[in-house]
Coordinates of C-alpha atoms in Angstrom, one line a residue:
X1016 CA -77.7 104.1 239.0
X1017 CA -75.9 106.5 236.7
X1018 CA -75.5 105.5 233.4
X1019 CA -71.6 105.8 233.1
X1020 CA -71.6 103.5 236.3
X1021 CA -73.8 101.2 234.2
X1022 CA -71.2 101.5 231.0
X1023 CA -68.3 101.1 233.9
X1024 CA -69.9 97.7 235.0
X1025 CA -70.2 96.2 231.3
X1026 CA -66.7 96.9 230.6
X1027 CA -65.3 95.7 233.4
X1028 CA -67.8 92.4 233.4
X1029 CA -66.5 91.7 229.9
X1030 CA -62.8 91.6 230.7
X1031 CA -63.5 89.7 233.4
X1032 CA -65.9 86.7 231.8
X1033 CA -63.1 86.6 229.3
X1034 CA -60.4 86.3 231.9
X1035 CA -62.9 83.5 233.8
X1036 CA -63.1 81.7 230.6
X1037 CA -59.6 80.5 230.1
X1038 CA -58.1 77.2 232.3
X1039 CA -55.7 79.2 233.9
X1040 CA -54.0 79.0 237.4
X1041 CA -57.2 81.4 238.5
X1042 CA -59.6 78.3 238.6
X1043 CA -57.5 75.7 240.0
X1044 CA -55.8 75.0 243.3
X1045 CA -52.5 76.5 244.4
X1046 CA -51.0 72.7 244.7
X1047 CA -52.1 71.4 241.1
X1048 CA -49.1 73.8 239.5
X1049 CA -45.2 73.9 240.3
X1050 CA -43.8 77.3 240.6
X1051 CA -42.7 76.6 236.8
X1052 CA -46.2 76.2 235.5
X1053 CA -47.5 79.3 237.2
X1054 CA -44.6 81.0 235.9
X1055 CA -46.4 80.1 232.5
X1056 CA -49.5 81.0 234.0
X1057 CA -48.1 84.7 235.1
X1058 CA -47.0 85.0 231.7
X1059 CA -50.2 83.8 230.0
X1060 CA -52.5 86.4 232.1
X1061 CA -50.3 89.2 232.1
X1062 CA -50.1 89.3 228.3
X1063 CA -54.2 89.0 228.6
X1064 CA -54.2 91.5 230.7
X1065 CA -52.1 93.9 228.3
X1066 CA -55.0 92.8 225.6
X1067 CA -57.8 93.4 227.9
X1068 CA -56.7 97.0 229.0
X1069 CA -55.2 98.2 225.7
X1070 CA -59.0 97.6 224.2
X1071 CA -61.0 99.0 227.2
X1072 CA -59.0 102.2 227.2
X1073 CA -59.5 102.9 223.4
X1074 CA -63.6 101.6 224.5
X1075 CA -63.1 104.2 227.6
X1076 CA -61.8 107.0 225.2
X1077 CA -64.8 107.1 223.1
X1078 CA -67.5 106.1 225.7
X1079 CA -66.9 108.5 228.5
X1080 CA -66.1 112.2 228.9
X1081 CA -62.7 113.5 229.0
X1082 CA -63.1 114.6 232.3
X1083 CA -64.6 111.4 234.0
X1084 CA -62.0 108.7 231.8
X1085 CA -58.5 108.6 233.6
X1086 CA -61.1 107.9 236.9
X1087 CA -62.4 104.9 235.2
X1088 CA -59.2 103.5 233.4
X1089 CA -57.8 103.6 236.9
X1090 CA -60.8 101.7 238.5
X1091 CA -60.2 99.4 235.6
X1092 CA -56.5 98.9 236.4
X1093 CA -57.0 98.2 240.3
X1094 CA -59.7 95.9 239.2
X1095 CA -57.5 93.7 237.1
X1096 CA -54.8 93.8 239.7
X1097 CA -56.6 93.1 242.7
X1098 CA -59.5 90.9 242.2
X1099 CA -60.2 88.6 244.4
X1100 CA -61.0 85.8 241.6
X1101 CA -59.1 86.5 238.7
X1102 CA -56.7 89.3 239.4
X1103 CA -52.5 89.7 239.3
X1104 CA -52.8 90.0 243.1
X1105 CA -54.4 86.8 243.8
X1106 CA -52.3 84.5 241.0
X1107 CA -49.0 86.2 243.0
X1108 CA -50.2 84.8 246.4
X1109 CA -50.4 81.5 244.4
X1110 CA -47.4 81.3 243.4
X1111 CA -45.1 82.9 246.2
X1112 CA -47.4 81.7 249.2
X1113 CA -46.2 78.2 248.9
X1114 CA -45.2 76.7 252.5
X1115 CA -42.6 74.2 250.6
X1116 CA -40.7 76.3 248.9
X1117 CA -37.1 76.9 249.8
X1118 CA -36.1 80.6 250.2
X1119 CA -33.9 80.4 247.2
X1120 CA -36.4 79.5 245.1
X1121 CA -38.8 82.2 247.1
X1122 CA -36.3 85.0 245.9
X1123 CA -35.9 83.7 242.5
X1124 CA -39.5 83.3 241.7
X1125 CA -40.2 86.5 243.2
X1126 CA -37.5 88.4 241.1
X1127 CA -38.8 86.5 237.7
X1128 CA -42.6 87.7 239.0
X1129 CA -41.7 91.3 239.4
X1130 CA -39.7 91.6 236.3
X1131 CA -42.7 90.4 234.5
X1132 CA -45.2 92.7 236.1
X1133 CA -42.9 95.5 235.8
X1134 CA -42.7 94.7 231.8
X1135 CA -46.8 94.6 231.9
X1136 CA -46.6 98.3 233.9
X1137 CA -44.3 100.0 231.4
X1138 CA -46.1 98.5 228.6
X1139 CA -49.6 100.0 229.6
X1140 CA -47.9 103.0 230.8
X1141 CA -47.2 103.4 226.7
X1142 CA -50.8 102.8 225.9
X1143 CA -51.6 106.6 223.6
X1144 CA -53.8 108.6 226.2
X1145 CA -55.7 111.9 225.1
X1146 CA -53.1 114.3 226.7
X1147 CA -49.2 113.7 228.4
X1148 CA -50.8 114.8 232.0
X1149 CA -53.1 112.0 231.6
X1150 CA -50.2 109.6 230.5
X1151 CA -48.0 110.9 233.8
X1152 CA -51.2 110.5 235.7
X1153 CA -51.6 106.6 234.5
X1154 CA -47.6 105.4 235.6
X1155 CA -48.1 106.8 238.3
X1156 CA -51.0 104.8 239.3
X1157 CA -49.6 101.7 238.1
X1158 CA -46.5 102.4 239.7
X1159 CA -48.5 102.2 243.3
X1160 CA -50.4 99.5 242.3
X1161 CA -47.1 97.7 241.7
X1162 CA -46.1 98.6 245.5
X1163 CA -49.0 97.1 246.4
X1164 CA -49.1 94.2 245.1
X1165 CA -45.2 93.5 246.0
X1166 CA -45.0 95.4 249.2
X1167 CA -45.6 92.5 251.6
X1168 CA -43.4 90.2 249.6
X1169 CA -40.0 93.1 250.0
X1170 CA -40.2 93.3 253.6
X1171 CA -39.9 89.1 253.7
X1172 CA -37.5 89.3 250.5
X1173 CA -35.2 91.8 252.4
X1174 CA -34.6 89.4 255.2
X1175 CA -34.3 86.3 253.1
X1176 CA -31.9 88.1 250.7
X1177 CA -29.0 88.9 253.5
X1178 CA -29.7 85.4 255.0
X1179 CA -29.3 84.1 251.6
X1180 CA -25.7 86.1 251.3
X1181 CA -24.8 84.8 254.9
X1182 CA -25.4 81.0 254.0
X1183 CA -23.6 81.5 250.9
X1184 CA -20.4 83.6 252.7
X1185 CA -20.7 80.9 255.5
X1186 CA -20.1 78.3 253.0
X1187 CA -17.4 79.2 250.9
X1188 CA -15.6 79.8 253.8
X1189 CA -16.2 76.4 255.1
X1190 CA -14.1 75.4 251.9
X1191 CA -11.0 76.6 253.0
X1192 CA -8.6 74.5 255.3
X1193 CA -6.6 76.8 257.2
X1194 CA -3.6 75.5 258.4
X1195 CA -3.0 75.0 262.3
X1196 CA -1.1 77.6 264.0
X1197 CA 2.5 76.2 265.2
X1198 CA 2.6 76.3 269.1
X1199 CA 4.6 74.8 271.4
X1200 CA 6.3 71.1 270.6
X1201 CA 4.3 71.7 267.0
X1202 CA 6.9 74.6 266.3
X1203 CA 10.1 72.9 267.2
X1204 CA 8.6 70.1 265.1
X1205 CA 8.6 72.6 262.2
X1206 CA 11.8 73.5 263.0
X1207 CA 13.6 70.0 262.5
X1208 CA 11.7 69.0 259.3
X1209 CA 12.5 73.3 257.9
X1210 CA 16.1 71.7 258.7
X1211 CA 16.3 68.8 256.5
X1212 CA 14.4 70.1 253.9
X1213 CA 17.4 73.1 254.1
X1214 CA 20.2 70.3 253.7
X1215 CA 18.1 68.9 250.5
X1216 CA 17.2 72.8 249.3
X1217 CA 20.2 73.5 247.1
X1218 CA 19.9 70.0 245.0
X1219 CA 16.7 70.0 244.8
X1220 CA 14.8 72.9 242.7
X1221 CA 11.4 71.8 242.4
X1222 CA 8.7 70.2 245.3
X1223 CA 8.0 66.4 244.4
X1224 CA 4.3 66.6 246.6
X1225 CA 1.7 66.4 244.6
X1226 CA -0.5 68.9 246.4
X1227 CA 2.4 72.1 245.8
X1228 CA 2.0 74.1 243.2
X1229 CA 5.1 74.3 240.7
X1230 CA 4.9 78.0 240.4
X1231 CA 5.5 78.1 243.8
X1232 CA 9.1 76.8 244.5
X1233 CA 11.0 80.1 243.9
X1234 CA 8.3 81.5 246.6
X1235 CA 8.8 78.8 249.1
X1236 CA 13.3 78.0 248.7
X1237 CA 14.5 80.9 250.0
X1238 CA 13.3 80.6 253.4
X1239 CA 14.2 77.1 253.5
X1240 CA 17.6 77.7 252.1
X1241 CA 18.7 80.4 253.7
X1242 CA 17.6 81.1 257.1
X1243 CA 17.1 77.4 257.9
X1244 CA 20.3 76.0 257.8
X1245 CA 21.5 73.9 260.0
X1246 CA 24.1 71.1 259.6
X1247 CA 23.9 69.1 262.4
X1248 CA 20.1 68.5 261.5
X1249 CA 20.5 67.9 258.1
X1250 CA 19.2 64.6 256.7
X1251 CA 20.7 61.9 254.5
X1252 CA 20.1 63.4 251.1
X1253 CA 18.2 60.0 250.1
X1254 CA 15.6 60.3 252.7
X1255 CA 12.4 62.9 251.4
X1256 CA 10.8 64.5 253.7
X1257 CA 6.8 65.4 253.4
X1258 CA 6.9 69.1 252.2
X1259 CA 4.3 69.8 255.4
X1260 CA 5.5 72.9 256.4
X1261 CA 3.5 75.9 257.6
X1262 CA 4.1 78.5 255.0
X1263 CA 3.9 75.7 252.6
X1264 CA 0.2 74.9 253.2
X1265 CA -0.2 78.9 253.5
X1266 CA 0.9 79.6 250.2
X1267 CA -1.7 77.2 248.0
X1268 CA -4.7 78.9 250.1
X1269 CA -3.0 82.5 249.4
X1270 CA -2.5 81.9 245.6
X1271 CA -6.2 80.2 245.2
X1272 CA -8.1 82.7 243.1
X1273 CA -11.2 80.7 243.2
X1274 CA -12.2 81.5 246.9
X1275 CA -11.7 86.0 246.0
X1276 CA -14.3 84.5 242.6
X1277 CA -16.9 82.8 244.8
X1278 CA -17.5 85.6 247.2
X1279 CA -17.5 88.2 244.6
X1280 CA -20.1 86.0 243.1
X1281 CA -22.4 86.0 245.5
X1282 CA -22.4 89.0 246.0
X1283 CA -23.2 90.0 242.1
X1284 CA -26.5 87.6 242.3
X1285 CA -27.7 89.6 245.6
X1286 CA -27.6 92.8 244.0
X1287 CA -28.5 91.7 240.8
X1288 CA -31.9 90.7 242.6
X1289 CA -31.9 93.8 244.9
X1290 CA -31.8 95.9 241.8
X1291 CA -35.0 93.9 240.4
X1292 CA -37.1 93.4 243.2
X1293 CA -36.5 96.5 245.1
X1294 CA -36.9 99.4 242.3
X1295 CA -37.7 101.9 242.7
X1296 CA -37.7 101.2 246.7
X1297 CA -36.3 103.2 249.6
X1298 CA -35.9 99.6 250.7
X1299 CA -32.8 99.2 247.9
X1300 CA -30.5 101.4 249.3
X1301 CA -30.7 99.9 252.8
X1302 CA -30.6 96.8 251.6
X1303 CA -27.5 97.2 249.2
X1304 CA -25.7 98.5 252.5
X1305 CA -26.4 95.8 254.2
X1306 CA -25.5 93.3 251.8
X1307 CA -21.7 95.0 251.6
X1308 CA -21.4 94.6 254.7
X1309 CA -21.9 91.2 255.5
X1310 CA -19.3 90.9 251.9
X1311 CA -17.2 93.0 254.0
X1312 CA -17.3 91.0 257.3
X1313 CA -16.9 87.8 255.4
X1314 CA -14.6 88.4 252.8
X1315 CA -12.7 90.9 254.6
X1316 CA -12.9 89.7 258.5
X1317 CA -13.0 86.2 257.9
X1318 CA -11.0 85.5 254.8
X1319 CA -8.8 88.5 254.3
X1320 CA -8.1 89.0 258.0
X1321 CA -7.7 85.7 258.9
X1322 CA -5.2 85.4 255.5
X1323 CA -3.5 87.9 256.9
X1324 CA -3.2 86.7 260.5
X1325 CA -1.7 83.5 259.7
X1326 CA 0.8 85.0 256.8
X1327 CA 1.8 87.6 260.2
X1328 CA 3.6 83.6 261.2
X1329 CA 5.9 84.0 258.2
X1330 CA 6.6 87.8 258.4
X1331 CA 7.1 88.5 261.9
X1332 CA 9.4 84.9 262.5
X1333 CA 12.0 84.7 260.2
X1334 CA 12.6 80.8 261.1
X1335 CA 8.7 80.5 261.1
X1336 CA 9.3 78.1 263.8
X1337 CA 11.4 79.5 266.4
X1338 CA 10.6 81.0 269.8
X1339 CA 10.9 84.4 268.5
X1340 CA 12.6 86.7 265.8
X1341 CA 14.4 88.6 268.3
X1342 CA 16.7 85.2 269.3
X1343 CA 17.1 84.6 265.7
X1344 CA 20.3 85.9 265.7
X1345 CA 21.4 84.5 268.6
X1346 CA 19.8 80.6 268.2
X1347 CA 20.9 80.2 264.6
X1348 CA 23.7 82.3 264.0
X1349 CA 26.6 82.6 266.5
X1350 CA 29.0 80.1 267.4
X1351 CA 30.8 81.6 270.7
X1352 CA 29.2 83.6 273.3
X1353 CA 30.9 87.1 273.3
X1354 CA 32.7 89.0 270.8
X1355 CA 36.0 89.1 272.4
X1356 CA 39.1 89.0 270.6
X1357 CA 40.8 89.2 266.5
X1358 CA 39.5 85.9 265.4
X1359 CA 36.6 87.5 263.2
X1360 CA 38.1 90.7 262.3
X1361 CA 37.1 92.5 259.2
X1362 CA 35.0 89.2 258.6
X1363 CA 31.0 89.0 258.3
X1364 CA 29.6 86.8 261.2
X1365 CA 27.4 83.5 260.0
X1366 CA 24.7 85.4 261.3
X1367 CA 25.1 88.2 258.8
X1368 CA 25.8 85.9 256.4
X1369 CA 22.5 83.8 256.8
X1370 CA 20.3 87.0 256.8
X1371 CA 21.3 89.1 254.6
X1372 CA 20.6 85.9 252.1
X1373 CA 17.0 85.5 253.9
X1374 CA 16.8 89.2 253.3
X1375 CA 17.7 89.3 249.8
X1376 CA 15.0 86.7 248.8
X1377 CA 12.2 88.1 250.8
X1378 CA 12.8 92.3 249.3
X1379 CA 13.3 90.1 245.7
X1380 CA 9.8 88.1 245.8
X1381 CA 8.2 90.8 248.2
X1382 CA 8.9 94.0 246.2
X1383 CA 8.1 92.1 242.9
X1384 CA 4.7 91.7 244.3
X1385 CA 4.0 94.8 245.8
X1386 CA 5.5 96.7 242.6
X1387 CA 2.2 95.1 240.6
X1388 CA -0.2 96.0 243.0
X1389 CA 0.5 99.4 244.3
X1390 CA 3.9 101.0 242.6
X1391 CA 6.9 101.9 244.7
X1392 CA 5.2 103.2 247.6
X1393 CA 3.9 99.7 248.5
X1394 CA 7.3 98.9 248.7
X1395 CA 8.7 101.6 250.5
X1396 CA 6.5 101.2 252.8
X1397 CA 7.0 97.3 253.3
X1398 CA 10.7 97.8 253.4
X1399 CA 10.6 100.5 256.2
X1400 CA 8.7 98.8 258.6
X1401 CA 10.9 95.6 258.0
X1402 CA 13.7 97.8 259.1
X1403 CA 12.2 99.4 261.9
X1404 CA 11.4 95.4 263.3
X1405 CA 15.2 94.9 262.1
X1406 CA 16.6 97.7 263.7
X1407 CA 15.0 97.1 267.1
X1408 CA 15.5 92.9 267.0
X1409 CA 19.4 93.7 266.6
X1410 CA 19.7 96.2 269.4
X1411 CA 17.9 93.2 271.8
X1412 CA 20.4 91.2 270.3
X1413 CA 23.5 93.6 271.1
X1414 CA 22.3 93.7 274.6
X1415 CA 23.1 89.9 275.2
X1416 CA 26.8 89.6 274.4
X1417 CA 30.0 91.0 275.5
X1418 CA 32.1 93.6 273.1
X1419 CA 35.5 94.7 272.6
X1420 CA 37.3 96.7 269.6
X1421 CA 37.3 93.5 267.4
X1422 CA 33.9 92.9 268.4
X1423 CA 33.0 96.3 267.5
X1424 CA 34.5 96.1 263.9
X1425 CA 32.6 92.4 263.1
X1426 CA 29.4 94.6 263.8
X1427 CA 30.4 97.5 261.8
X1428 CA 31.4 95.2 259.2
X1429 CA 27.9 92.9 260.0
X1430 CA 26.3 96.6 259.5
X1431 CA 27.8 97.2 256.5
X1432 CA 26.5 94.2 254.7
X1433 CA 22.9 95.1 256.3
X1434 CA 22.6 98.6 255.0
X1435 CA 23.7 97.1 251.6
X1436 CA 20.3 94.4 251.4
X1437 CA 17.9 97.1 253.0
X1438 CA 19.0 99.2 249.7
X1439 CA 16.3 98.0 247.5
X1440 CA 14.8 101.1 247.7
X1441 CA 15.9 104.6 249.6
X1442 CA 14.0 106.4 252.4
X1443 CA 15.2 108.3 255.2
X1444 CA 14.3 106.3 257.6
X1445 CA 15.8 103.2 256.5
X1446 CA 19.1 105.8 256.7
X1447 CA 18.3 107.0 259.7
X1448 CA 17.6 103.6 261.3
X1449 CA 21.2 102.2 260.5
X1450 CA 22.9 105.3 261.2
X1451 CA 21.7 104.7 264.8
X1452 CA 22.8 101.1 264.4
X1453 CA 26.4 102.4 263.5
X1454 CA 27.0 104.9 266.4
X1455 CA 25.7 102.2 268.7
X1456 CA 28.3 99.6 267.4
X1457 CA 31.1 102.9 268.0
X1458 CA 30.1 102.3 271.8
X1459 CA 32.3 99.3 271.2
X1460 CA 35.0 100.8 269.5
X1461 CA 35.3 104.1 271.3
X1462 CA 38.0 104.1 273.9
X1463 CA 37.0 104.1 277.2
X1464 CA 38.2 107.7 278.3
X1465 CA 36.1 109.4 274.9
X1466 CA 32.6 107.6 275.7
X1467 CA 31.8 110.3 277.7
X1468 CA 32.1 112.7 275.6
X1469 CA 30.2 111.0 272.6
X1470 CA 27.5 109.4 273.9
X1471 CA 26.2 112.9 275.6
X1472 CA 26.2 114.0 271.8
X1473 CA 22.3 113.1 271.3
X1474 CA 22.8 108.9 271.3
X1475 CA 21.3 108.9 275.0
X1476 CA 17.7 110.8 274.0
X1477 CA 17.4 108.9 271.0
X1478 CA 17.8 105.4 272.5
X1479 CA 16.6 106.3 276.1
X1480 CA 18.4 106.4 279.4
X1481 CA 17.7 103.0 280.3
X1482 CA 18.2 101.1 276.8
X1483 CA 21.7 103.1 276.3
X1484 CA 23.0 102.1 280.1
X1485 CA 22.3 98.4 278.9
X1486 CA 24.1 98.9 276.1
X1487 CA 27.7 100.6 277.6
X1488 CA 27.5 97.1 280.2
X1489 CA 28.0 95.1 277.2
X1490 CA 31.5 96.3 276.8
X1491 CA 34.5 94.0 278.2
X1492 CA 35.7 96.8 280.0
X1493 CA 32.7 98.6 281.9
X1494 CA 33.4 97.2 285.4
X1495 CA 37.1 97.0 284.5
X1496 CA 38.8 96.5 288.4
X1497 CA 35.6 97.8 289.6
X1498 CA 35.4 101.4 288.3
X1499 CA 32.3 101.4 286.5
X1500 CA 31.8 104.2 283.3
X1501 CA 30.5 106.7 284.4
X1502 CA 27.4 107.2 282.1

C-alpha cells in the first residue's frame, strides 16, 4: 500500500472515531427520535461535520502534494456524506424514511433538511483552498453530492407538493356556500318575496338580517326598488320578510376577501418550498408550472368562473327571477296590449320609467367599480355590451305589440329617455345602436304611402329581411282591408 493511501486512511479513520463517539441519532434506532429531535441531531452533525472537514483540509494541505490533494479532500467529502454508519446520507434516510409521517410534515422536514445541508455546502465551499480552480473545483463536487443525497427525495417531493396544493385548493373551496341557482317554481318564488321587499324598499334603507353586510345596502336597493315593483304584491309594511334573495347571498360570497387571501396563500408556501428544495434543479421550473396551474384551475375555474357564472343570474335577468330579460318589458311594464291610440302621447311608458331607474343604479354602482379596477375602458366596454343586450331585447319586444302614430311617438319619447341613461359614457356604438332603435320606431310613424321609400334606404340590410318584415306587421294598418305593404 502507498503511503498517501496509508496517510488517506488515518485521516479519514480519525473523523470518523470522532463522529462514532458522540450519542447521536447515528447509533440509535430510527424510532427512538421524533422528526424534532433528529432535526437537532442534523444540526448537531452537520456543524461536526464543518469541524471535521475544515481541519482535515488544512491536515490535507500540508500532508499531500498539490497535485494529489483536491483528489483526497473530495474522497474525504463523499466519505462524510455517504457512509453507511455515520454519514449525512444515512441520518437523512432516518429522518425522512419514516412510514408515519404525514406528507406535510414529509415536505416540511425535507425543506428544513435541505436548507441545512445547503448552509453546510456553502460553508465548506468557503473553506481557503491553495488556488480559485481548486475552490471552483470543490463546489462543484459538493454541489453533486448534494443531488445525490436529495435526488430520490425531489422526485417523491414533486408529487407530494402539487397534491399538497390540490388538498389545500380542494378545501378552501369546500368553504364556500354557493347559492342555489333559481329554476323553475324556485324563481317565481324569488319573484314574490323581490316584490314585497320592493313595497318595504323605499322606507326601509338598511337590511335588518344579521348575516348582510351593511356596506352592502346601496349595492343590493336598487334592483329591489326599481325593477321590482309591483303593487299588487306588495306586503303589509309590518310584515319583514327574510332578506333570502339570490343576489343577496351572491353579494357576501363576492365581497369576501378572505377566500382570494387563502388561495394566494397556499400558493406562496408551495413555491416558497419549491424554491428551497428544488435549487438549483431542472425539476423547479416544471414544478413551479405545474403548481400555477392547478392555482389557476382552482382559483380561476372553480372560484372565479363559478363567481362569475352565478353573478351572469343578475346581469343577464334584470328581475333576477323572471323567465327571461327579453319579456321584461312586457311582464312588468305595460298595462294594455297594443299601442293604439293618444292616451300616452308625448308621455314615458311605466316600462321606461321602471328601467331607466334600474339602469341608472346599475351604470352608478357598475361604473364606480370598474373605474377603480381598470379606468374608463372597463366601463366602456361594460356599457356597450349592455346596450348591444338592450338594443336587441327591445326590438323582440317591438315585435309583440301593435303600433300606430301615437304609439310611434311613446317609443320615440321611451327612446329618448334610454339614450339619455346609456350616456354615462360615449362610444359609437352605443350611438349607433339607438340610432337603429329610432328609425325602427319611424316605421310607426311614417305614413303608409312613404315606407317604401324609407325603409329601402339601408334599414332592411342592417336589420335583415326577415326581422324588418316582422317588424312593418306590427303596424295597425299593414293588412288594412286586405292590401298588405308591399315590403
Amino acid at each position: 500500500m502507498s503511503t498517501w493511501h496509508c496517510k488517506v486512511m488515518i485521516i479519514h479513520g480519525r473523523h470518523a472515531q470522532f463522529l462514532r463517539a458522540d450519542d447521536s441519532a447515528a447509533d440509535l434506532p430510527a424510532t427512538s427520535h421524533p422528526s424534532d429531535d433528529l432535526l437537532q441531531d442534523l444540526d448537531s452533525l452537520t456543524a461536526k461535520v464543518r469541524a471535521i472537514v475544515k481541519s482535515q483540509f488544512v491536515v490535507i494541505h500540508r500532508v499531500f502534494p498539490g497535485a494529489v490533494a483536491p483528489s483526497v479532500r473530495e474522497v474525504l467529502i463523499e466519505r462524510v456524506c455517504h457512509d453507511p454508519a455515520f454519514g449525512l446520507l444515512s441520518h437523512l434516510e432516518r429522518l425522512l424514511g419514516g412510514n408515519g409521517m404525514s406528507d406535510k410534515e414529509y415536505v416540511a422536514t425535507l425543506s428544513v433538511a435541505y436548507e441545512k445541508c445547503c448552509g453546510l455546502v456553502q460553508s465548506i465551499g468557503s473553506f481557503p483552498l491553495d488556488t480559485p480552480a481548486e475552490s471552483d473545483r470543490m463546489r462543484t463536487f459538493l454541489t453533486v453530492q448534494l443531488q445525490v443525497l436529495f435526488g430520490g427525495h425531489r422526485q417523491r417531493y414533486v408529487q407530494i407538493e402539487q397534491d399538497l396544493l390540490g388538498q389545500g385548493f380542494d378545501k378552501t373551496l369546500s368553504m364556500i356556500k354557493w347559492p342555489p341557482i333559481p329554476s323553475g317554481k324556485n324563481k317565481y318564488k324569488l319573484k314574490e318575496q323581490a316584490a314585497k321587499e320592493t313595497a318595504k324598499g323605499h322606507q326601509i334603507t338598511s337590511p335588518t338580517s344579521g348575516n348582510i353586510p351593511s356596506n352592502t345596502t346601496s349595492l343590493t336597493s336598487p334592483a329591489s326598488t326599481t325593477a321590482l315593483a309591483s303593487p299588487r304584491d306588495a306586503a303589509p309594511a309590518n310584515k319583514p320578510e327574510p332578506l333570502n334573495l339570490f343576489y343577496q347571498m351572491l353579494l357576501p360570497i363576492s365581497m369576501d376577501d378572505t377566500m382570494p387571501r387563502k388561495f394566494g396563500r397556499d400558493l406562496q408556501e408551495s413555491t416558497a418550498r419549491c424554491d428551497v428544495v428544488l435549487r438549483n434543479s431542472e425539476l423547479r421550473v416544471e414544478l413551479m408550472a405545474r403548481l400555477y396551474t392547478s392555482y389557476c384551475h382552482a382559483f380561476g375555474d372553480e372560484y372565479l368562473g363559478k363567481m362569475a357564472n352565478l353573478s351572469h343570474e343578475l346581469v343577464q335577468e334584470p328581475l333576477l327571477c323572471l323567465e327571461s330579460a327579453s319579456n321584461f318589458f312586457v311582464v312588468n311594464g305595460l298595462d294594455k296590449g297594443d299601442f293604439v291610440g293618444n292616451k300616452q302621447v308625448q308621455t314615458q311608458s311605466k316600462a321606461c320609467t321602471q328601467v331607466v331607474q334600474y339602469l341608472s343604479h346599475m351604470f352608478m354602482h357598475a361604473c364606480a367599480a370598474l373605474d377603480d379596477v381598470g379606468g374608463v375602458s372597463n366601463r366602456t366596454q361594460f356599457v356597450s355590451n349592455v346596450c348591444a343586450t338592450f338594443k336587441d331585447t327591445y326590438i323582440a319586444h317591438l315585435q309583440k305589440f301593435k303600433f300606430d302614430a301615437d304609439g310611434a311617438c311613446l317609443l320615440l319619447t321611451d327612446l329618448a329617455m334610454y339614450r339619455q341613461a346609456f350616456r354615462v359614457c360615449r362610444h359609437p356604438s352605443i350611438d349607433d345602436h339607438f340610432d337603429l332603435l329610432h328609425a325602427i320606431a319611424n316605421i310607426y310613424a311614417l305614413p303608409r304611402d312613404s315606407l317604401v321609400s324609407y325603409v329601402t334606404e339601408g334599414l332592411q340590410t342592417t336589420l335583415g329581411k326577415a326581422t324588418l318584415h316582422a317588424l312593418i306587421r306590427r303596424r295597425w294598418d299593414y293588412n288594412l282591408n286586405g292590401d298588405k305593404i308591399p315590403i
